[in-house]
Amino acid sequence: MQEAALRAAGLSGSYRPLETPPERLEERLQEVRRGYVGVNVTIPHKESVLAWLDALSPEAQAVGAVNTIQVRDGKLIGHNTDAPGFIAALEEAGIAYRGKRALVLGAGGAARAVVYALREGGAWVRVHNRSLERARALCRDLGAQLVAEDDLETAVLGCDLLVNATSVGMKDPHSSPLPEGLLPRSAAVVDIVYNPLQTRLLREAARAGLPTLGGVPMLVWQGALAFELWTGLRPNLQVMYRAALGVLEGSAD
Ligand code: NAP
């Protein structure tokens, strides 16, 4: 997706995985400082990387996680493009969030970005997660309301927007983050998992007549925002969509 965007913009360069075990993170970041315009950061470094950076964007600071590093004048600047990428995806799909009751499932790095983005966008946000303590910490840090196991059904039935930000359903078309048979009465259902393109949650929501959105638009938008930070140029979104879908459609599990 990033290489397709580089070619479409007439830029040379490449986007490659840099396998980095935790004990090599500091050394890797020195390489990045010397030889790169930027990198993305993924599991398991999104939070631990903060300690090695020279500056943070307001979003990265508030979310407490970095998915994009920009190298500027030899300094490493941490950003979180998952948060604005998620909102851009909702807006592109015409899914309303301002003033709405959102229920976010999950409390990992991606859930933190989604909750921050929805709160900033004026939604009323509740959070449910398998590990209650992690959800409690997220709610405390970002001003959301905790939903315990006993209240999950009521929270699901009554929300206007349901977001799966857990990894349940990733490379697993048979698992859903919701208990069997439970779906919102009339909410839009967003699953940020992008592989498979149609998760079980999305298939069931669509069958119940609910509007749905998968994870590819957020993936493309967070990548497009990172591209802009690295190059100063707006990438061609259609080119990025085509490249991402080309890979994901070919890797259906
Ligand atoms: P993470 O930090 O590892 O968090 C994983 C979350 O999933 C936690 O809330 C975890 O709950 C929950 N979970 C995992 N297995 C579970 C299970 N069997 N039952 C119930 N809950 C379970 O990962 P992340 O970075 O937040 O990413 C989460 C997902 O979002 C991944 O699938 C990732 O690919 C996707 N993502 C998509 C985009 C996009 O652009 N579309 C961007 C970022 C991430 P516990 O706290 O209880 O362990």
mmCIF file of C-alpha atoms and ligand atoms in Angstrom:
data_model
loop_
_atom_site.group_PDB
_atom_site.id
_atom_site.type_symbol
_atom_site.label_atom_id
_atom_site.label_comp_id
_atom_site.label_asym_id
_atom_site.label_seq_id
_atom_site.Cartn_x
_atom_site.Cartn_y
_atom_site.Cartn_z
ATOM 1 C CA MET A 1 0.000 0.000 0.000
ATOM 2 C CA GLN A 2 2.763 2.483 0.934
ATOM 3 C CA GLU A 3 4.961 1.461 -1.986
ATOM 4 C CA ALA A 4 2.037 1.846 -4.394
ATOM 5 C CA ALA A 5 1.476 5.352 -2.977
ATOM 6 C CA LEU A 6 5.183 6.208 -3.375
ATOM 7 C CA ARG A 7 5.158 5.103 -7.019
ATOM 8 C CA ALA A 8 1.915 6.987 -7.738
ATOM 9 C CA ALA A 9 3.482 10.158 -6.278
ATOM 10 C CA GLY A 10 6.598 9.701 -8.438
ATOM 11 C CA LEU A 11 8.817 9.186 -5.372
ATOM 12 C CA SER A 12 11.575 6.638 -5.019
ATOM 13 C CA GLY A 13 11.943 4.708 -1.768
ATOM 14 C CA SER A 14 10.602 1.583 -0.199
ATOM 15 C CA TYR A 15 8.504 0.402 2.749
ATOM 16 C CA ARG A 16 9.797 -2.802 4.303
ATOM 17 C CA PRO A 17 9.265 -4.787 7.511
ATOM 18 C CA LEU A 18 12.073 -4.355 10.041
ATOM 19 C CA GLU A 19 11.689 -7.306 12.376
ATOM 20 C CA THR A 20 12.678 -5.903 15.789
ATOM 21 C CA PRO A 21 12.776 -7.962 18.981
ATOM 22 C CA PRO A 22 12.167 -5.861 22.127
ATOM 23 C CA GLU A 23 15.827 -6.007 23.191
ATOM 24 C CA ARG A 24 16.864 -4.441 19.855
ATOM 25 C CA LEU A 25 14.359 -1.568 19.889
ATOM 26 C CA GLU A 26 16.784 1.155 21.028
ATOM 27 C CA GLU A 27 19.423 0.125 18.477
ATOM 28 C CA ARG A 28 16.798 -0.018 15.710
ATOM 29 C CA LEU A 29 15.626 3.494 16.530
ATOM 30 C CA GLN A 30 19.201 4.794 16.179
ATOM 31 C CA GLU A 31 19.263 3.269 12.669
ATOM 32 C CA VAL A 32 15.931 4.930 11.929
ATOM 33 C CA ARG A 33 17.221 8.305 13.184
ATOM 34 C CA ARG A 34 20.244 8.070 10.845
ATOM 35 C CA GLY A 35 18.790 6.535 7.716
ATOM 36 C CA TYR A 36 14.997 6.862 7.390
ATOM 37 C CA VAL A 37 12.325 9.529 6.800
ATOM 38 C CA GLY A 38 10.002 7.538 9.034
ATOM 39 C CA VAL A 39 8.606 4.197 10.130
ATOM 40 C CA ASN A 40 5.421 2.641 11.407
ATOM 41 C CA VAL A 41 5.461 0.885 14.763
ATOM 42 C CA THR A 42 3.363 -2.144 15.555
ATOM 43 C CA ILE A 43 2.798 -4.836 18.191
ATOM 44 C CA PRO A 44 4.549 -5.136 20.643
ATOM 45 C CA HIS A 45 6.299 -1.737 20.479
ATOM 46 C CA LYS A 46 3.472 0.804 20.202
ATOM 47 C CA GLU A 47 3.661 1.776 23.881
ATOM 48 C CA SER A 48 7.255 0.908 24.869
ATOM 49 C CA VAL A 49 8.647 3.027 22.012
ATOM 50 C CA LEU A 50 7.475 6.253 23.674
ATOM 51 C CA ALA A 51 10.449 6.172 26.062
ATOM 52 C CA TRP A 52 12.950 6.509 23.175
ATOM 53 C CA LEU A 53 11.337 9.364 21.231
ATOM 54 C CA ASP A 54 12.321 13.061 21.237
ATOM 55 C CA ALA A 55 8.785 14.461 20.945
ATOM 56 C CA LEU A 56 5.152 13.336 20.728
ATOM 57 C CA SER A 57 2.118 14.712 18.885
ATOM 58 C CA PRO A 58 -0.815 15.642 21.156
ATOM 59 C CA GLU A 59 -2.713 12.524 19.935
ATOM 60 C CA ALA A 60 0.166 10.151 20.693
ATOM 61 C CA GLN A 61 0.622 11.761 24.100
ATOM 62 C CA ALA A 62 -3.070 11.413 24.975
ATOM 63 C CA VAL A 63 -3.520 7.902 23.555
ATOM 64 C CA GLY A 64 -0.246 6.698 25.097
ATOM 65 C CA ALA A 65 0.665 4.775 21.927
ATOM 66 C CA VAL A 66 2.652 5.580 18.773
ATOM 67 C CA ASN A 67 2.052 3.918 15.391
ATOM 68 C CA THR A 68 4.069 6.349 13.241
ATOM 69 C CA ILE A 69 7.500 7.914 13.710
ATOM 70 C CA GLN A 70 8.586 10.878 11.642
ATOM 71 C CA VAL A 71 12.305 11.744 11.479
ATOM 72 C CA ARG A 72 12.835 15.513 11.314
ATOM 73 C CA ASP A 73 16.247 17.198 11.698
ATOM 74 C CA GLY A 74 17.599 14.030 13.309
ATOM 75 C CA LYS A 75 14.770 13.952 15.867
ATOM 76 C CA LEU A 76 12.277 11.102 16.308
ATOM 77 C CA ILE A 77 8.720 12.441 16.557
ATOM 78 C CA GLY A 78 5.954 10.024 17.604
ATOM 79 C CA HIS A 79 2.450 10.253 16.152
ATOM 80 C CA ASN A 80 -0.742 8.216 16.393
ATOM 81 C CA THR A 81 -2.512 8.115 13.026
ATOM 82 C CA ASP A 82 -4.861 5.285 14.126
ATOM 83 C CA ALA A 83 -7.023 7.849 15.958
ATOM 84 C CA PRO A 84 -7.599 10.333 13.082
ATOM 85 C CA GLY A 85 -7.567 7.389 10.629
ATOM 86 C CA PHE A 86 -10.515 5.818 12.440
ATOM 87 C CA ILE A 87 -12.514 9.062 12.346
ATOM 88 C CA ALA A 88 -11.693 9.632 8.662
ATOM 89 C CA ALA A 89 -12.983 6.109 7.911
ATOM 90 C CA LEU A 90 -16.277 6.788 9.752
ATOM 91 C CA GLU A 91 -16.723 10.081 7.931
ATOM 92 C CA GLU A 92 -15.967 8.565 4.535
ATOM 93 C CA ALA A 93 -18.644 5.909 5.218
ATOM 94 C CA GLY A 94 -21.165 8.496 6.501
ATOM 95 C CA ILE A 95 -21.339 6.873 9.972
ATOM 96 C CA ALA A 96 -22.423 9.384 12.618
ATOM 97 C CA TYR A 97 -20.556 9.581 15.946
ATOM 98 C CA ARG A 98 -20.971 13.107 17.319
ATOM 99 C CA GLY A 99 -23.375 13.010 20.278
ATOM 100 C CA LYS A 100 -23.900 9.242 19.800
ATOM 101 C CA ARG A 101 -23.650 6.409 22.349
ATOM 102 C CA ALA A 102 -20.610 4.379 21.313
ATOM 103 C CA LEU A 103 -19.638 0.997 22.763
ATOM 104 C CA VAL A 104 -16.004 -0.011 22.162
ATOM 105 C CA LEU A 105 -14.971 -3.641 22.671
ATOM 106 C CA GLY A 106 -11.301 -3.995 23.668
ATOM 107 C CA ALA A 107 -8.729 -2.106 25.700
ATOM 108 C CA GLY A 108 -5.462 -2.602 23.782
ATOM 109 C CA GLY A 109 -3.517 -0.021 21.770
ATOM 110 C CA ALA A 110 -6.080 0.169 18.973
ATOM 111 C CA ALA A 111 -8.997 0.524 21.409
ATOM 112 C CA ARG A 112 -7.176 3.400 23.117
ATOM 113 C CA ALA A 113 -6.867 5.220 19.774
ATOM 114 C CA VAL A 114 -10.538 4.571 18.911
ATOM 115 C CA VAL A 115 -11.806 5.719 22.328
ATOM 116 C CA TYR A 116 -9.658 8.866 22.233
ATOM 117 C CA ALA A 117 -10.845 9.692 18.701
ATOM 118 C CA LEU A 118 -14.530 9.156 19.531
ATOM 119 C CA ARG A 119 -14.306 11.206 22.742
ATOM 120 C CA GLU A 120 -12.559 14.054 20.872
ATOM 121 C CA GLY A 121 -15.263 13.791 18.212
ATOM 122 C CA GLY A 122 -18.023 14.323 20.785
ATOM 123 C CA ALA A 123 -19.319 10.770 21.280
ATOM 124 C CA TRP A 124 -20.394 9.321 24.617
ATOM 125 C CA VAL A 125 -18.090 6.309 24.955
ATOM 126 C CA ARG A 126 -18.430 3.071 26.943
ATOM 127 C CA VAL A 127 -15.802 0.316 26.976
ATOM 128 C CA HIS A 128 -15.989 -3.438 27.556
ATOM 129 C CA ASN A 129 -12.958 -5.731 27.662
ATOM 130 C CA ARG A 130 -12.182 -9.313 28.661
ATOM 131 C CA SER A 131 -9.637 -8.064 31.245
ATOM 132 C CA LEU A 132 -11.557 -5.687 33.429
ATOM 133 C CA GLU A 133 -8.474 -4.008 34.911
ATOM 134 C CA ARG A 134 -7.144 -3.020 31.483
ATOM 135 C CA ALA A 135 -10.535 -1.522 30.592
ATOM 136 C CA ARG A 136 -10.644 0.307 33.917
ATOM 137 C CA ALA A 137 -7.241 1.896 33.234
ATOM 138 C CA LEU A 138 -8.307 2.927 29.724
ATOM 139 C CA CYS A 139 -11.529 4.486 31.038
ATOM 140 C CA ARG A 140 -9.630 6.383 33.724
ATOM 141 C CA ASP A 141 -7.007 7.678 31.252
ATOM 142 C CA LEU A 142 -9.393 8.657 28.473
ATOM 143 C CA GLY A 143 -12.628 9.561 30.237
ATOM 144 C CA ALA A 144 -14.826 6.678 29.065
ATOM 145 C CA GLN A 145 -17.336 4.581 31.052
ATOM 146 C CA LEU A 146 -16.637 1.000 32.005
ATOM 147 C CA VAL A 147 -19.112 -1.757 31.048
ATOM 148 C CA ALA A 148 -18.821 -4.838 33.253
ATOM 149 C CA GLU A 149 -19.840 -8.339 32.067
ATOM 150 C CA ASP A 150 -23.292 -8.085 33.708
ATOM 151 C CA ASP A 151 -24.121 -4.873 31.822
ATOM 152 C CA LEU A 152 -22.826 -5.953 28.422
ATOM 153 C CA GLU A 153 -26.189 -7.028 26.982
ATOM 154 C CA THR A 154 -27.927 -3.759 27.905
ATOM 155 C CA ALA A 155 -24.985 -1.735 26.604
ATOM 156 C CA VAL A 156 -24.960 -3.606 23.273
ATOM 157 C CA LEU A 157 -28.726 -3.392 22.758
ATOM 158 C CA GLY A 158 -28.823 0.336 23.488
ATOM 159 C CA CYS A 159 -25.752 1.695 21.673
ATOM 160 C CA ASP A 160 -25.815 3.747 18.442
ATOM 161 C CA LEU A 161 -22.322 2.680 17.348
ATOM 162 C CA LEU A 162 -20.555 -0.590 18.181
ATOM 163 C CA VAL A 163 -16.810 -0.881 17.486
ATOM 164 C CA ASN A 164 -14.832 -4.096 17.729
ATOM 165 C CA ALA A 165 -11.274 -3.040 18.649
ATOM 166 C CA THR A 166 -10.287 -6.461 19.996
ATOM 167 C CA SER A 167 -8.279 -8.872 17.882
ATOM 168 C CA VAL A 168 -11.133 -11.432 18.023
ATOM 169 C CA GLY A 169 -11.980 -12.398 14.441
ATOM 170 C CA MET A 170 -8.474 -11.633 13.125
ATOM 171 C CA LYS A 171 -7.587 -14.459 10.712
ATOM 172 C CA ASP A 172 -10.538 -16.337 12.189
ATOM 173 C CA PRO A 173 -13.862 -16.074 10.301
ATOM 174 C CA HIS A 174 -15.694 -18.149 12.948
ATOM 175 C CA SER A 175 -15.126 -16.034 16.102
ATOM 176 C CA SER A 176 -17.076 -12.999 17.224
ATOM 177 C CA PRO A 177 -16.315 -10.635 20.127
ATOM 178 C CA LEU A 178 -20.033 -10.709 21.100
ATOM 179 C CA PRO A 179 -21.862 -13.580 22.797
ATOM 180 C CA GLU A 180 -23.909 -15.782 20.432
ATOM 181 C CA GLY A 181 -27.135 -14.099 19.306
ATOM 182 C CA LEU A 182 -26.395 -10.659 20.788
ATOM 183 C CA LEU A 183 -26.393 -7.659 18.423
ATOM 184 C CA PRO A 184 -27.355 -3.996 18.812
ATOM 185 C CA ARG A 185 -30.973 -3.091 18.023
ATOM 186 C CA SER A 186 -30.149 -0.297 15.589
ATOM 187 C CA ALA A 187 -26.445 0.666 15.709
ATOM 188 C CA ALA A 188 -23.824 0.960 13.003
ATOM 189 C CA VAL A 189 -21.315 -1.880 13.545
ATOM 190 C CA VAL A 190 -17.628 -1.238 12.857
ATOM 191 C CA ASP A 191 -14.974 -3.946 13.020
ATOM 192 C CA ILE A 192 -11.419 -2.602 12.786
ATOM 193 C CA VAL A 193 -10.126 -6.123 12.061
ATOM 194 C CA TYR A 194 -9.221 -6.083 8.342
ATOM 195 C CA ASN A 195 -8.300 -9.746 7.738
ATOM 196 C CA PRO A 196 -10.689 -11.328 6.822
ATOM 197 C CA LEU A 197 -12.460 -8.437 5.080
ATOM 198 C CA GLN A 198 -15.845 -9.716 6.352
ATOM 199 C CA THR A 199 -15.578 -10.880 9.956
ATOM 200 C CA ARG A 200 -18.270 -12.982 11.595
ATOM 201 C CA LEU A 201 -19.442 -9.877 13.527
ATOM 202 C CA LEU A 202 -19.883 -7.937 10.271
ATOM 203 C CA ARG A 203 -21.663 -10.807 8.521
ATOM 204 C CA GLU A 204 -24.137 -11.209 11.414
ATOM 205 C CA ALA A 205 -24.727 -7.453 11.704
ATOM 206 C CA ALA A 206 -25.355 -7.143 7.956
ATOM 207 C CA ARG A 207 -27.776 -10.096 8.096
ATOM 208 C CA ALA A 208 -29.665 -8.258 10.859
ATOM 209 C CA GLY A 209 -29.958 -5.212 8.587
ATOM 210 C CA LEU A 210 -27.437 -3.049 10.463
ATOM 211 C CA PRO A 211 -25.033 -0.726 8.611
ATOM 212 C CA THR A 212 -21.460 -2.104 8.780
ATOM 213 C CA LEU A 213 -17.882 -1.014 8.150
ATOM 214 C CA GLY A 214 -14.768 -3.216 8.095
ATOM 215 C CA GLY A 215 -11.169 -2.399 9.026
ATOM 216 C CA VAL A 216 -9.723 -1.595 5.593
ATOM 217 C CA PRO A 217 -10.783 2.090 5.472
ATOM 218 C CA MET A 218 -9.084 2.769 8.851
ATOM 219 C CA LEU A 219 -6.016 0.857 7.647
ATOM 220 C CA VAL A 220 -5.823 2.957 4.490
ATOM 221 C CA TRP A 221 -6.463 6.272 6.247
ATOM 222 C CA GLN A 222 -3.935 5.695 9.040
ATOM 223 C CA GLY A 223 -1.411 4.795 6.323
ATOM 224 C CA ALA A 224 -2.297 7.847 4.223
ATOM 225 C CA LEU A 225 -1.822 10.153 7.218
ATOM 226 C CA ALA A 226 1.558 8.529 7.943
ATOM 227 C CA PHE A 227 2.550 8.949 4.265
ATOM 228 C CA GLU A 228 1.746 12.651 4.509
ATOM 229 C CA LEU A 229 3.875 13.025 7.652
ATOM 230 C CA TRP A 230 6.841 11.346 5.966
ATOM 231 C CA THR A 231 6.664 12.973 2.522
ATOM 232 C CA GLY A 232 4.677 16.184 2.984
ATOM 233 C CA LEU A 233 2.405 14.970 0.152
ATOM 234 C CA ARG A 234 -1.207 13.728 0.109
ATOM 235 C CA PRO A 235 -1.125 10.183 -1.293
ATOM 236 C CA ASN A 236 -3.554 8.831 -3.877
ATOM 237 C CA LEU A 237 -6.146 7.060 -1.685
ATOM 238 C CA GLN A 238 -7.626 4.994 -4.518
ATOM 239 C CA VAL A 239 -4.172 3.594 -5.256
ATOM 240 C CA MET A 240 -3.748 2.703 -1.576
ATOM 241 C CA TYR A 241 -7.211 1.064 -1.389
ATOM 242 C CA ARG A 242 -6.498 -0.993 -4.516
ATOM 243 C CA ALA A 243 -3.117 -2.152 -3.201
ATOM 244 C CA ALA A 244 -4.467 -3.061 0.264
ATOM 245 C CA LEU A 245 -7.497 -4.908 -1.107
ATOM 246 C CA GLY A 246 -5.337 -6.685 -3.684
ATOM 247 C CA VAL A 247 -3.288 -8.228 -0.875
ATOM 248 C CA LEU A 248 -6.150 -8.880 1.566
ATOM 249 C CA GLU A 249 -8.539 -10.383 -0.995
ATOM 250 C CA GLY A 250 -5.791 -12.804 -1.952
ATOM 251 C CA SER A 251 -5.153 -13.846 1.656
ATOM 252 C CA ALA A 252 -8.701 -14.662 2.830
ATOM 253 C CA ASP A 253 -8.585 -17.186 5.657
HETATM 254 P P1 NAP B 1 -3.645 -5.556 21.541
HETATM 255 O O1 NAP B 1 -3.038 -4.337 22.157
HETATM 256 O O2 NAP B 1 -2.915 -6.850 21.586
HETATM 257 O O3 NAP B 1 -5.123 -5.743 22.182
HETATM 258 C C1 NAP B 1 -5.899 -6.884 21.891
HETATM 259 C C2 NAP B 1 -7.296 -6.700 22.456
HETATM 260 O O4 NAP B 1 -8.085 -7.818 22.053
HETATM 261 C C3 NAP B 1 -7.357 -6.642 23.976
HETATM 262 O O5 NAP B 1 -8.438 -5.836 24.370
HETATM 263 C C4 NAP B 1 -7.621 -8.114 24.332
HETATM 264 O O6 NAP B 1 -8.260 -8.300 25.591
HETATM 265 C C5 NAP B 1 -8.601 -8.492 23.244
HETATM 266 N N1 NAP B 1 -8.631 -9.930 23.019
HETATM 267 C C6 NAP B 1 -7.674 -10.697 22.443
HETATM 268 N N2 NAP B 1 -8.068 -11.974 22.393
HETATM 269 C C7 NAP B 1 -9.298 -12.031 22.972
HETATM 270 C C8 NAP B 1 -10.244 -13.077 23.210
HETATM 271 N N3 NAP B 1 -9.995 -14.341 22.840
HETATM 272 N N4 NAP B 1 -11.416 -12.752 23.783
HETATM 273 C C9 NAP B 1 -11.693 -11.478 24.136
HETATM 274 N N5 NAP B 1 -10.847 -10.441 23.936
HETATM 275 C C10 NAP B 1 -9.663 -10.718 23.362
HETATM 276 O O7 NAP B 1 -3.921 -5.307 19.977
HETATM 277 P P2 NAP B 1 -4.293 -3.925 19.242
HETATM 278 O O8 NAP B 1 -3.062 -3.280 18.724
HETATM 279 O O9 NAP B 1 -5.190 -3.123 20.131
HETATM 280 O O10 NAP B 1 -5.099 -4.467 17.966
HETATM 281 C C11 NAP B 1 -6.391 -5.013 18.082
HETATM 282 C C12 NAP B 1 -6.930 -5.372 16.699
HETATM 283 O O11 NAP B 1 -7.118 -4.175 15.940
HETATM 284 C C13 NAP B 1 -5.987 -6.250 15.863
HETATM 285 O O12 NAP B 1 -6.754 -7.230 15.201
HETATM 286 C C14 NAP B 1 -5.376 -5.288 14.872
HETATM 287 O O13 NAP B 1 -5.021 -5.893 13.660
HETATM 288 C C15 NAP B 1 -6.547 -4.313 14.661
HETATM 289 N N6 NAP B 1 -6.089 -2.985 14.208
HETATM 290 C C16 NAP B 1 -6.623 -2.521 13.054
HETATM 291 C C17 NAP B 1 -6.229 -1.283 12.597
HETATM 292 C C18 NAP B 1 -6.782 -0.758 11.301
HETATM 293 O O14 NAP B 1 -6.194 0.169 10.764
HETATM 294 N N7 NAP B 1 -7.877 -1.293 10.791
HETATM 295 C C19 NAP B 1 -5.317 -0.482 13.311
HETATM 296 C C20 NAP B 1 -4.817 -0.996 14.519
HETATM 297 C C21 NAP B 1 -5.214 -2.264 14.951
HETATM 298 P P3 NAP B 1 -7.390 -8.458 26.950
HETATM 299 O O15 NAP B 1 -7.007 -7.059 27.356
HETATM 300 O O16 NAP B 1 -8.328 -9.128 27.866
HETATM 301 O O17 NAP B 1 -6.183 -9.299 26.590
#
